[in-house]
Amino acid sequence: MPAVLYEKRDRIAYITLNRPEALNAFNHEMHQELREIWQDFRRDDGVWVAVVTGAGERAFSAGADVKQMGERGSGQASRSFWETWFGDNLQTGLEVWKPTIAAIDGYCLGEGLTLILACDFRIASERASFGFPEVNLGIATIVGAVRAPKVVGMGNALELLLVGERVDAQRAYDMGLVMRVVPAGEALSEAEKLAERLCRNGPLAMRCTKEVAYRSQQMPFGDAVRMGESLRRLVNASEDAREGPQAFREKRAPQFTGR
Ligand code: COA
């Protein structure tokens, strides 16, 4: 049984963390399979949006596999400190410019929380809970600490990162961590509705806009606009950029192709 299920339906890729017996904790197999899946999702022009969720009714993910911790070859500590770091998984920094949605219907802890922070949209059910329990184990979280303040502000981020206790879905909504809270069992269907809505938009326009929104955070204003305007020219040269206005004039829905 794969540690991650990967299915493409219409324009949507469904990525399901699939170790429900371990609350979908991230082990080596899951990391490896996710690497390949995100690479495929980036490459495949046929899929425009990803929905990430967890199998079973209890968890999105309970974080890194604590039982594997300390094993030879596990985690960052086994790598040479002097190797240039690069993100090869969404949660560790892989650049993915297609929109991503997380559907959270249970525990979302540690690396699971880091993963949803790397997604563009987060939809939680009432039974979801969120936390960084790393400090309880005496270990540090790094990418989560980099991402969380940008999403929920420094005060909320430090509450999650340093206290190490779980917060419920309502508190997550109040701090801006999730965009919507739905009844238990409905997070995935709500995420699917959002994915279908996104698939009605021009996929190249979405990718360009998303890249500018994220990349510009690291850039001076003038450089960011110049970079964005250059990318905009590429989008404007696409068939989709002609199709959108033409469909408007003809009073019909646009048929975007991603070309
Ligand atoms: N790594 C490996 N296995 C995990 C896991 C993790 N992060 N989280 C849960 N599991 C396993 C449990 O060991 C248990 O397996 P077992 O039945 O073989 O003993 C199974 O998943 C169910 O978990 P359980 O602890 O019985 O459920 P619970 O409802 O009592 O508690 C949690 C749920 C999430 C509060 C609890 O499992 C927990 O604290 N997990 C660890 C969270 C964590 O520290 N993550 C790492 C961050 S770096």
PDB file of C-alpha atoms and ligand atoms in Angstrom:
ATOM      1  CA  MET A   1       0.000   0.000   0.000  1.00  0.00           C
ATOM      2  CA  PRO A   2       1.542   3.351  -0.975  1.00  0.00           C
ATOM      3  CA  ALA A   3       2.191   5.852   1.820  1.00  0.00           C
ATOM      4  CA  VAL A   4       0.610   8.509  -0.390  1.00  0.00           C
ATOM      5  CA  LEU A   5      -2.293   8.113  -2.798  1.00  0.00           C
ATOM      6  CA  TYR A   6      -2.146  10.196  -5.977  1.00  0.00           C
ATOM      7  CA  GLU A   7      -5.094  10.498  -8.277  1.00  0.00           C
ATOM      8  CA  LYS A   8      -5.892  12.888 -11.119  1.00  0.00           C
ATOM      9  CA  ARG A   9      -9.509  13.635 -11.955  1.00  0.00           C
ATOM     10  CA  ASP A  10     -10.325  16.249 -14.565  1.00  0.00           C
ATOM     11  CA  ARG A  11      -7.917  19.123 -13.844  1.00  0.00           C
ATOM     12  CA  ILE A  12      -7.483  18.301 -10.152  1.00  0.00           C
ATOM     13  CA  ALA A  13      -4.716  16.233  -8.507  1.00  0.00           C
ATOM     14  CA  TYR A  14      -5.691  14.569  -5.213  1.00  0.00           C
ATOM     15  CA  ILE A  15      -2.789  13.825  -2.880  1.00  0.00           C
ATOM     16  CA  THR A  16      -3.766  11.746   0.166  1.00  0.00           C
ATOM     17  CA  LEU A  17      -1.353  10.993   3.015  1.00  0.00           C
ATOM     18  CA  ASN A  18      -2.094   7.332   3.533  1.00  0.00           C
ATOM     19  CA  ARG A  19      -0.867   5.895   6.820  1.00  0.00           C
ATOM     20  CA  PRO A  20      -4.079   6.153   8.837  1.00  0.00           C
ATOM     21  CA  GLU A  21      -2.850   3.523  11.337  1.00  0.00           C
ATOM     22  CA  ALA A  22      -0.075   5.995  12.297  1.00  0.00           C
ATOM     23  CA  LEU A  23      -2.285   9.086  11.945  1.00  0.00           C
ATOM     24  CA  ASN A  24      -0.568   9.740   8.587  1.00  0.00           C
ATOM     25  CA  ALA A  25       2.807  10.456  10.197  1.00  0.00           C
ATOM     26  CA  PHE A  26       5.604  11.272   7.744  1.00  0.00           C
ATOM     27  CA  ASN A  27       8.034   8.367   7.417  1.00  0.00           C
ATOM     28  CA  HIS A  28      10.799   7.891   4.821  1.00  0.00           C
ATOM     29  CA  GLU A  29       8.452   6.265   2.307  1.00  0.00           C
ATOM     30  CA  MET A  30       5.984   9.113   2.562  1.00  0.00           C
ATOM     31  CA  HIS A  31       8.719  11.699   2.011  1.00  0.00           C
ATOM     32  CA  GLN A  32      10.040   9.850  -1.022  1.00  0.00           C
ATOM     33  CA  GLU A  33       6.614   9.317  -2.576  1.00  0.00           C
ATOM     34  CA  LEU A  34       5.634  12.940  -1.965  1.00  0.00           C
ATOM     35  CA  ARG A  35       8.820  14.154  -3.677  1.00  0.00           C
ATOM     36  CA  GLU A  36       7.901  12.235  -6.801  1.00  0.00           C
ATOM     37  CA  ILE A  37       4.266  13.312  -6.650  1.00  0.00           C
ATOM     38  CA  TRP A  38       5.042  17.025  -6.353  1.00  0.00           C
ATOM     39  CA  GLN A  39       7.520  16.757  -9.225  1.00  0.00           C
ATOM     40  CA  ASP A  40       4.860  15.088 -11.350  1.00  0.00           C
ATOM     41  CA  PHE A  41       2.232  17.662 -10.363  1.00  0.00           C
ATOM     42  CA  ARG A  42       4.575  20.499 -11.359  1.00  0.00           C
ATOM     43  CA  ARG A  43       5.359  18.863 -14.703  1.00  0.00           C
ATOM     44  CA  ASP A  44       1.909  17.689 -15.798  1.00  0.00           C
ATOM     45  CA  ASP A  45       0.148  20.446 -17.753  1.00  0.00           C
ATOM     46  CA  GLY A  46      -3.066  18.413 -17.513  1.00  0.00           C
ATOM     47  CA  VAL A  47      -3.567  19.157 -13.814  1.00  0.00           C
ATOM     48  CA  TRP A  48      -4.067  22.712 -12.623  1.00  0.00           C
ATOM     49  CA  VAL A  49      -4.862  22.497  -8.903  1.00  0.00           C
ATOM     50  CA  ALA A  50      -3.826  20.115  -6.083  1.00  0.00           C
ATOM     51  CA  VAL A  51      -5.950  19.072  -3.121  1.00  0.00           C
ATOM     52  CA  VAL A  52      -3.946  17.574  -0.229  1.00  0.00           C
ATOM     53  CA  THR A  53      -5.621  15.604   2.523  1.00  0.00           C
ATOM     54  CA  GLY A  54      -5.159  12.718   4.960  1.00  0.00           C
ATOM     55  CA  ALA A  55      -6.691   9.238   4.843  1.00  0.00           C
ATOM     56  CA  GLY A  56      -9.015   8.108   7.624  1.00  0.00           C
ATOM     57  CA  GLU A  57     -11.197  10.124   9.920  1.00  0.00           C
ATOM     58  CA  ARG A  58      -8.679  11.056  12.597  1.00  0.00           C
ATOM     59  CA  ALA A  59      -5.832  13.000  11.060  1.00  0.00           C
ATOM     60  CA  PHE A  60      -4.470  15.100   8.272  1.00  0.00           C
ATOM     61  CA  SER A  61      -1.079  14.175   9.716  1.00  0.00           C
ATOM     62  CA  ALA A  62       0.343  13.804  13.246  1.00  0.00           C
ATOM     63  CA  GLY A  63       3.702  15.102  11.963  1.00  0.00           C
ATOM     64  CA  ALA A  64       7.059  13.424  11.608  1.00  0.00           C
ATOM     65  CA  ASP A  65       7.106   9.718  12.434  1.00  0.00           C
ATOM     66  CA  VAL A  66       8.340   9.777  16.021  1.00  0.00           C
ATOM     67  CA  LYS A  67       9.030   6.033  15.943  1.00  0.00           C
ATOM     68  CA  GLN A  68      11.509   6.534  13.094  1.00  0.00           C
ATOM     69  CA  MET A  69      13.244   9.461  14.788  1.00  0.00           C
ATOM     70  CA  GLY A  70      16.856   8.835  15.579  1.00  0.00           C
ATOM     71  CA  GLU A  71      17.077   5.940  13.123  1.00  0.00           C
ATOM     72  CA  ARG A  72      20.097   6.048  10.855  1.00  0.00           C
ATOM     73  CA  GLY A  73      19.294   8.076   7.757  1.00  0.00           C
ATOM     74  CA  SER A  74      16.292   9.842   9.236  1.00  0.00           C
ATOM     75  CA  GLY A  75      15.673  13.534   8.842  1.00  0.00           C
ATOM     76  CA  GLN A  76      17.850  16.539   8.181  1.00  0.00           C
ATOM     77  CA  ALA A  77      20.408  15.624  10.846  1.00  0.00           C
ATOM     78  CA  SER A  78      21.697  12.762   8.695  1.00  0.00           C
ATOM     79  CA  ARG A  79      22.623  15.135   5.869  1.00  0.00           C
ATOM     80  CA  SER A  80      25.893  16.975   5.729  1.00  0.00           C
ATOM     81  CA  PHE A  81      25.412  20.391   7.278  1.00  0.00           C
ATOM     82  CA  TRP A  82      27.539  21.822   4.455  1.00  0.00           C
ATOM     83  CA  GLU A  83      25.369  20.553   1.618  1.00  0.00           C
ATOM     84  CA  THR A  84      23.472  23.357  -0.027  1.00  0.00           C
ATOM     85  CA  TRP A  85      19.913  23.053   1.196  1.00  0.00           C
ATOM     86  CA  PHE A  86      17.137  22.867  -1.361  1.00  0.00           C
ATOM     87  CA  GLY A  87      13.451  22.189  -0.988  1.00  0.00           C
ATOM     88  CA  ASP A  88      12.513  18.979  -2.720  1.00  0.00           C
ATOM     89  CA  ASN A  89       9.074  18.658  -1.109  1.00  0.00           C
ATOM     90  CA  LEU A  90       6.303  21.231  -0.843  1.00  0.00           C
ATOM     91  CA  GLN A  91       6.606  21.435   2.950  1.00  0.00           C
ATOM     92  CA  THR A  92      10.363  21.951   2.758  1.00  0.00           C
ATOM     93  CA  GLY A  93      10.246  24.682   0.140  1.00  0.00           C
ATOM     94  CA  LEU A  94       9.716  23.223  -3.337  1.00  0.00           C
ATOM     95  CA  GLU A  95       8.369  25.956  -5.602  1.00  0.00           C
ATOM     96  CA  VAL A  96       4.942  25.014  -6.939  1.00  0.00           C
ATOM     97  CA  TRP A  97       3.069  27.789  -8.721  1.00  0.00           C
ATOM     98  CA  LYS A  98      -0.156  25.921  -9.382  1.00  0.00           C
ATOM     99  CA  PRO A  99      -2.699  26.541  -6.595  1.00  0.00           C
ATOM    100  CA  THR A 100      -2.740  24.071  -3.707  1.00  0.00           C
ATOM    101  CA  ILE A 101      -5.536  23.439  -1.188  1.00  0.00           C
ATOM    102  CA  ALA A 102      -5.279  21.524   2.093  1.00  0.00           C
ATOM    103  CA  ALA A 103      -8.385  19.749   3.457  1.00  0.00           C
ATOM    104  CA  ILE A 104      -7.895  19.080   7.189  1.00  0.00           C
ATOM    105  CA  ASP A 105     -10.274  16.779   9.032  1.00  0.00           C
ATOM    106  CA  GLY A 106      -8.411  15.824  12.215  1.00  0.00           C
ATOM    107  CA  TYR A 107      -4.983  16.246  13.815  1.00  0.00           C
ATOM    108  CA  CYS A 108      -2.658  18.510  11.857  1.00  0.00           C
ATOM    109  CA  LEU A 109       0.622  18.576  13.757  1.00  0.00           C
ATOM    110  CA  GLY A 110       4.302  19.311  13.243  1.00  0.00           C
ATOM    111  CA  GLU A 111       5.320  18.596   9.673  1.00  0.00           C
ATOM    112  CA  GLY A 112       1.628  18.268   8.778  1.00  0.00           C
ATOM    113  CA  LEU A 113       1.118  21.849   9.898  1.00  0.00           C
ATOM    114  CA  THR A 114       4.233  22.899   7.994  1.00  0.00           C
ATOM    115  CA  LEU A 115       2.773  21.272   4.876  1.00  0.00           C
ATOM    116  CA  ILE A 116      -0.563  23.085   5.110  1.00  0.00           C
ATOM    117  CA  LEU A 117       1.278  26.378   5.722  1.00  0.00           C
ATOM    118  CA  ALA A 118       2.904  25.798   2.326  1.00  0.00           C
ATOM    119  CA  CYS A 119      -0.522  25.403   0.696  1.00  0.00           C
ATOM    120  CA  ASP A 120      -2.400  28.430  -0.602  1.00  0.00           C
ATOM    121  CA  PHE A 121      -5.776  27.571   0.913  1.00  0.00           C
ATOM    122  CA  ARG A 122      -6.640  25.652   4.076  1.00  0.00           C
ATOM    123  CA  ILE A 123     -10.110  24.277   4.755  1.00  0.00           C
ATOM    124  CA  ALA A 124     -10.691  22.636   8.144  1.00  0.00           C
ATOM    125  CA  SER A 125     -13.491  20.605   9.624  1.00  0.00           C
ATOM    126  CA  GLU A 126     -14.770  21.167  13.156  1.00  0.00           C
ATOM    127  CA  ARG A 127     -12.793  18.164  14.393  1.00  0.00           C
ATOM    128  CA  ALA A 128      -9.467  19.526  13.095  1.00  0.00           C
ATOM    129  CA  SER A 129      -6.781  20.621  15.523  1.00  0.00           C
ATOM    130  CA  PHE A 130      -3.424  22.211  14.895  1.00  0.00           C
ATOM    131  CA  GLY A 131      -0.111  22.407  16.692  1.00  0.00           C
ATOM    132  CA  PHE A 132       3.665  22.214  16.639  1.00  0.00           C
ATOM    133  CA  PRO A 133       4.451  19.593  19.336  1.00  0.00           C
ATOM    134  CA  GLU A 134       8.171  19.564  18.440  1.00  0.00           C
ATOM    135  CA  VAL A 135       9.213  21.548  21.529  1.00  0.00           C
ATOM    136  CA  ASN A 136       7.462  18.921  23.703  1.00  0.00           C
ATOM    137  CA  LEU A 137       9.917  16.399  22.252  1.00  0.00           C
ATOM    138  CA  GLY A 138      12.898  18.697  22.710  1.00  0.00           C
ATOM    139  CA  ILE A 139      13.385  19.203  18.985  1.00  0.00           C
ATOM    140  CA  ALA A 140      13.156  22.364  16.891  1.00  0.00           C
ATOM    141  CA  THR A 141      10.953  23.089  13.896  1.00  0.00           C
ATOM    142  CA  ILE A 142      12.575  25.230  11.241  1.00  0.00           C
ATOM    143  CA  VAL A 143      10.525  25.589   8.055  1.00  0.00           C
ATOM    144  CA  GLY A 144       7.342  25.819  10.153  1.00  0.00           C
ATOM    145  CA  ALA A 145       8.960  28.639  12.127  1.00  0.00           C
ATOM    146  CA  VAL A 146       9.850  30.400   8.895  1.00  0.00           C
ATOM    147  CA  ARG A 147       6.391  30.058   7.354  1.00  0.00           C
ATOM    148  CA  ALA A 148       3.987  30.395  10.288  1.00  0.00           C
ATOM    149  CA  PRO A 149       4.604  34.097  11.145  1.00  0.00           C
ATOM    150  CA  LYS A 150       3.900  35.043   7.513  1.00  0.00           C
ATOM    151  CA  VAL A 151       0.526  33.316   7.619  1.00  0.00           C
ATOM    152  CA  VAL A 152      -0.761  33.984  11.152  1.00  0.00           C
ATOM    153  CA  GLY A 153       1.461  36.836  12.439  1.00  0.00           C
ATOM    154  CA  MET A 154       4.281  36.577  14.952  1.00  0.00           C
ATOM    155  CA  GLY A 155       2.187  36.383  18.146  1.00  0.00           C
ATOM    156  CA  ASN A 156      -0.023  33.537  16.944  1.00  0.00           C
ATOM    157  CA  ALA A 157       2.933  31.764  15.350  1.00  0.00           C
ATOM    158  CA  LEU A 158       4.963  31.850  18.554  1.00  0.00           C
ATOM    159  CA  GLU A 159       1.974  30.543  20.514  1.00  0.00           C
ATOM    160  CA  LEU A 160       1.850  27.521  18.219  1.00  0.00           C
ATOM    161  CA  LEU A 161       5.614  27.084  17.968  1.00  0.00           C
ATOM    162  CA  LEU A 162       6.704  27.639  21.565  1.00  0.00           C
ATOM    163  CA  VAL A 163       3.760  26.518  23.717  1.00  0.00           C
ATOM    164  CA  GLY A 164       3.404  23.316  21.707  1.00  0.00           C
ATOM    165  CA  GLU A 165      -0.282  22.776  22.553  1.00  0.00           C
ATOM    166  CA  ARG A 166      -3.023  22.132  20.043  1.00  0.00           C
ATOM    167  CA  VAL A 167      -5.580  24.746  19.018  1.00  0.00           C
ATOM    168  CA  ASP A 168      -9.026  23.865  17.670  1.00  0.00           C
ATOM    169  CA  ALA A 169     -10.486  24.743  14.269  1.00  0.00           C
ATOM    170  CA  GLN A 170     -12.278  27.860  15.520  1.00  0.00           C
ATOM    171  CA  ARG A 171      -9.063  29.254  17.022  1.00  0.00           C
ATOM    172  CA  ALA A 172      -7.250  28.380  13.786  1.00  0.00           C
ATOM    173  CA  TYR A 173      -9.904  30.300  11.869  1.00  0.00           C
ATOM    174  CA  ASP A 174      -9.641  33.282  14.221  1.00  0.00           C
ATOM    175  CA  MET A 175      -5.872  33.485  13.716  1.00  0.00           C
ATOM    176  CA  GLY A 176      -6.228  33.280   9.912  1.00  0.00           C
ATOM    177  CA  LEU A 177      -4.688  29.820   9.653  1.00  0.00           C
ATOM    178  CA  VAL A 178      -7.718  28.351   7.874  1.00  0.00           C
ATOM    179  CA  MET A 179     -10.059  30.119   5.471  1.00  0.00           C
ATOM    180  CA  ARG A 180     -13.196  28.125   6.341  1.00  0.00           C
ATOM    181  CA  VAL A 181     -14.465  25.674   8.962  1.00  0.00           C
ATOM    182  CA  VAL A 182     -17.024  23.098   7.838  1.00  0.00           C
ATOM    183  CA  PRO A 183     -18.794  20.191   9.598  1.00  0.00           C
ATOM    184  CA  ALA A 184     -16.800  17.012  10.311  1.00  0.00           C
ATOM    185  CA  GLY A 185     -16.295  14.935   7.191  1.00  0.00           C
ATOM    186  CA  GLU A 186     -16.889  17.821   4.767  1.00  0.00           C
ATOM    187  CA  ALA A 187     -13.431  19.387   4.443  1.00  0.00           C
ATOM    188  CA  LEU A 188     -12.522  17.395   1.342  1.00  0.00           C
ATOM    189  CA  SER A 189     -15.771  18.093  -0.515  1.00  0.00           C
ATOM    190  CA  GLU A 190     -15.449  21.797   0.329  1.00  0.00           C
ATOM    191  CA  ALA A 191     -11.844  21.762  -0.935  1.00  0.00           C
ATOM    192  CA  GLU A 192     -13.011  20.051  -4.105  1.00  0.00           C
ATOM    193  CA  LYS A 193     -15.590  22.790  -4.714  1.00  0.00           C
ATOM    194  CA  LEU A 194     -12.873  25.412  -4.350  1.00  0.00           C
ATOM    195  CA  ALA A 195     -10.584  23.431  -6.686  1.00  0.00           C
ATOM    196  CA  GLU A 196     -13.361  23.258  -9.301  1.00  0.00           C
ATOM    197  CA  ARG A 197     -13.881  27.005  -8.983  1.00  0.00           C
ATOM    198  CA  LEU A 198     -10.144  27.616  -9.478  1.00  0.00           C
ATOM    199  CA  CYS A 199     -10.182  25.370 -12.548  1.00  0.00           C
ATOM    200  CA  ARG A 200     -12.550  27.806 -14.241  1.00  0.00           C
ATOM    201  CA  ASN A 201      -9.768  30.442 -14.148  1.00  0.00           C
ATOM    202  CA  GLY A 202      -6.900  30.767 -16.599  1.00  0.00           C
ATOM    203  CA  PRO A 203      -4.222  28.376 -15.292  1.00  0.00           C
ATOM    204  CA  LEU A 204      -1.279  30.405 -16.591  1.00  0.00           C
ATOM    205  CA  ALA A 205      -2.714  33.619 -15.141  1.00  0.00           C
ATOM    206  CA  MET A 206      -3.068  31.870 -11.760  1.00  0.00           C
ATOM    207  CA  ARG A 207       0.468  30.510 -11.856  1.00  0.00           C
ATOM    208  CA  CYS A 208       1.941  33.871 -12.805  1.00  0.00           C
ATOM    209  CA  THR A 209      -0.051  35.722 -10.142  1.00  0.00           C
ATOM    210  CA  LYS A 210       0.834  33.188  -7.446  1.00  0.00           C
ATOM    211  CA  GLU A 211       4.532  33.300  -8.279  1.00  0.00           C
ATOM    212  CA  VAL A 212       4.526  37.097  -8.122  1.00  0.00           C
ATOM    213  CA  ALA A 213       2.623  37.099  -4.806  1.00  0.00           C
ATOM    214  CA  TYR A 214       5.137  34.746  -3.149  1.00  0.00           C
ATOM    215  CA  ARG A 215       8.406  35.711  -4.836  1.00  0.00           C
ATOM    216  CA  SER A 216       7.836  39.443  -4.432  1.00  0.00           C
ATOM    217  CA  GLN A 217       7.924  39.015  -0.628  1.00  0.00           C
ATOM    218  CA  GLN A 218      11.709  38.731  -0.884  1.00  0.00           C
ATOM    219  CA  MET A 219      12.186  41.618  -3.332  1.00  0.00           C
ATOM    220  CA  PRO A 220      12.315  45.418  -3.364  1.00  0.00           C
ATOM    221  CA  PHE A 221       9.092  46.885  -4.822  1.00  0.00           C
ATOM    222  CA  GLY A 222      10.587  48.056  -8.129  1.00  0.00           C
ATOM    223  CA  ASP A 223      12.298  44.728  -8.801  1.00  0.00           C
ATOM    224  CA  ALA A 224       9.130  42.833  -7.902  1.00  0.00           C
ATOM    225  CA  VAL A 225       6.944  44.825 -10.286  1.00  0.00           C
ATOM    226  CA  ARG A 226       9.522  44.563 -13.057  1.00  0.00           C
ATOM    227  CA  MET A 227       9.726  40.772 -12.576  1.00  0.00           C
ATOM    228  CA  GLY A 228       5.923  40.535 -12.515  1.00  0.00           C
ATOM    229  CA  GLU A 229       5.462  42.681 -15.600  1.00  0.00           C
ATOM    230  CA  SER A 230       7.905  40.452 -17.487  1.00  0.00           C
ATOM    231  CA  LEU A 231       5.952  37.350 -16.497  1.00  0.00           C
ATOM    232  CA  ARG A 232       2.715  39.095 -17.428  1.00  0.00           C
ATOM    233  CA  ARG A 233       4.006  39.481 -20.994  1.00  0.00           C
ATOM    234  CA  LEU A 234       4.419  35.718 -21.225  1.00  0.00           C
ATOM    235  CA  VAL A 235       0.851  35.165 -20.018  1.00  0.00           C
ATOM    236  CA  ASN A 236      -0.436  37.819 -22.438  1.00  0.00           C
ATOM    237  CA  ALA A 237       1.144  35.916 -25.313  1.00  0.00           C
ATOM    238  CA  SER A 238      -0.909  32.799 -24.490  1.00  0.00           C
ATOM    239  CA  GLU A 239      -4.054  31.590 -26.265  1.00  0.00           C
ATOM    240  CA  ASP A 240      -5.858  31.784 -22.923  1.00  0.00           C
ATOM    241  CA  ALA A 241      -5.225  35.537 -22.694  1.00  0.00           C
ATOM    242  CA  ARG A 242      -7.116  35.939 -25.986  1.00  0.00           C
ATOM    243  CA  GLU A 243      -9.821  33.441 -25.091  1.00  0.00           C
ATOM    244  CA  GLY A 244     -10.850  35.213 -21.844  1.00  0.00           C
ATOM    245  CA  PRO A 245     -11.714  38.626 -23.346  1.00  0.00           C
ATOM    246  CA  GLN A 246     -13.216  36.969 -26.446  1.00  0.00           C
ATOM    247  CA  ALA A 247     -15.532  34.818 -24.316  1.00  0.00           C
ATOM    248  CA  PHE A 248     -16.566  37.953 -22.408  1.00  0.00           C
ATOM    249  CA  ARG A 249     -17.454  39.732 -25.649  1.00  0.00           C
ATOM    250  CA  GLU A 250     -19.399  36.689 -26.865  1.00  0.00           C
ATOM    251  CA  LYS A 251     -21.181  36.391 -23.483  1.00  0.00           C
ATOM    252  CA  ARG A 252     -20.056  32.782 -22.857  1.00  0.00           C
ATOM    253  CA  ALA A 253     -17.849  30.985 -20.341  1.00  0.00           C
ATOM    254  CA  PRO A 254     -14.161  30.917 -21.378  1.00  0.00           C
ATOM    255  CA  GLN A 255     -12.619  27.604 -22.406  1.00  0.00           C
ATOM    256  CA  PHE A 256      -9.099  27.792 -21.053  1.00  0.00           C
ATOM    257  CA  THR A 257      -6.508  25.232 -22.119  1.00  0.00           C
ATOM    258  CA  GLY A 258      -3.313  26.354 -20.401  1.00  0.00           C
ATOM    259  CA  ARG A 259      -1.703  27.227 -23.730  1.00  0.00           C
TER     260      ARG A 259
HETATM  261  N1  COA B   1       4.655   9.156  14.585  1.00  0.00           N
HETATM  262  C1  COA B   1       4.460   7.834  14.592  1.00  0.00           C
HETATM  263  N2  COA B   1       3.323   7.260  15.020  1.00  0.00           N
HETATM  264  C2  COA B   1       2.347   8.074  15.457  1.00  0.00           C
HETATM  265  C3  COA B   1       2.485   9.476  15.463  1.00  0.00           C
HETATM  266  C4  COA B   1       3.701  10.022  15.003  1.00  0.00           C
HETATM  267  N3  COA B   1       3.895  11.340  14.920  1.00  0.00           N
HETATM  268  N4  COA B   1       1.352  10.008  15.968  1.00  0.00           N
HETATM  269  C5  COA B   1       0.544   8.986  16.253  1.00  0.00           C
HETATM  270  N5  COA B   1       1.133   7.803  15.943  1.00  0.00           N
HETATM  271  C6  COA B   1       0.594   6.465  16.106  1.00  0.00           C
HETATM  272  C7  COA B   1       0.507   6.085  17.565  1.00  0.00           C
HETATM  273  O1  COA B   1       1.751   5.610  18.016  1.00  0.00           O
HETATM  274  C8  COA B   1      -0.562   5.013  17.530  1.00  0.00           C
HETATM  275  O2  COA B   1      -0.009   3.830  17.014  1.00  0.00           O
HETATM  276  P1  COA B   1      -0.102   2.455  17.879  1.00  0.00           P
HETATM  277  O3  COA B   1      -1.592   2.177  17.918  1.00  0.00           O
HETATM  278  O4  COA B   1       0.672   1.476  17.062  1.00  0.00           O
HETATM  279  O5  COA B   1       0.457   2.766  19.223  1.00  0.00           O
HETATM  280  C9  COA B   1      -1.527   5.538  16.448  1.00  0.00           C
HETATM  281  O6  COA B   1      -0.764   6.460  15.657  1.00  0.00           O
HETATM  282  C10 COA B   1      -2.701   6.286  17.024  1.00  0.00           C
HETATM  283  O7  COA B   1      -2.227   7.315  17.873  1.00  0.00           O
HETATM  284  P2  COA B   1      -2.644   7.468  19.409  1.00  0.00           P
HETATM  285  O8  COA B   1      -1.544   8.166  20.141  1.00  0.00           O
HETATM  286  O9  COA B   1      -3.074   6.145  19.976  1.00  0.00           O
HETATM  287  O10 COA B   1      -3.916   8.403  19.266  1.00  0.00           O
HETATM  288  P3  COA B   1      -4.450   9.468  20.328  1.00  0.00           P
HETATM  289  O11 COA B   1      -5.759   9.947  19.817  1.00  0.00           O
HETATM  290  O12 COA B   1      -4.392   8.904  21.708  1.00  0.00           O
HETATM  291  O13 COA B   1      -3.399  10.688  20.280  1.00  0.00           O
HETATM  292  C11 COA B   1      -2.031  12.339  19.195  1.00  0.00           C
HETATM  293  C12 COA B   1      -3.242  11.400  19.092  1.00  0.00           C
HETATM  294  C13 COA B   1      -1.823  12.995  17.838  1.00  0.00           C
HETATM  295  C14 COA B   1      -2.288  13.414  20.251  1.00  0.00           C
HETATM  296  C15 COA B   1      -0.797  11.509  19.618  1.00  0.00           C
HETATM  297  O14 COA B   1      -0.728  10.372  18.792  1.00  0.00           O
HETATM  298  C16 COA B   1       0.497  12.245  19.522  1.00  0.00           C
HETATM  299  O15 COA B   1       0.809  13.048  20.378  1.00  0.00           O
HETATM  300  N6  COA B   1       1.281  11.962  18.456  1.00  0.00           N
HETATM  301  C17 COA B   1       2.598  12.509  18.290  1.00  0.00           C
HETATM  302  C18 COA B   1       2.556  13.908  17.749  1.00  0.00           C
HETATM  303  C19 COA B   1       3.958  14.432  17.543  1.00  0.00           C
HETATM  304  O16 COA B   1       4.694  14.626  18.491  1.00  0.00           O
HETATM  305  N7  COA B   1       4.334  14.595  16.280  1.00  0.00           N
HETATM  306  C20 COA B   1       5.703  14.820  15.915  1.00  0.00           C
HETATM  307  C21 COA B   1       5.998  16.209  15.689  1.00  0.00           C
HETATM  308  S1  COA B   1       7.715  16.405  15.254  1.00  0.00           S
END
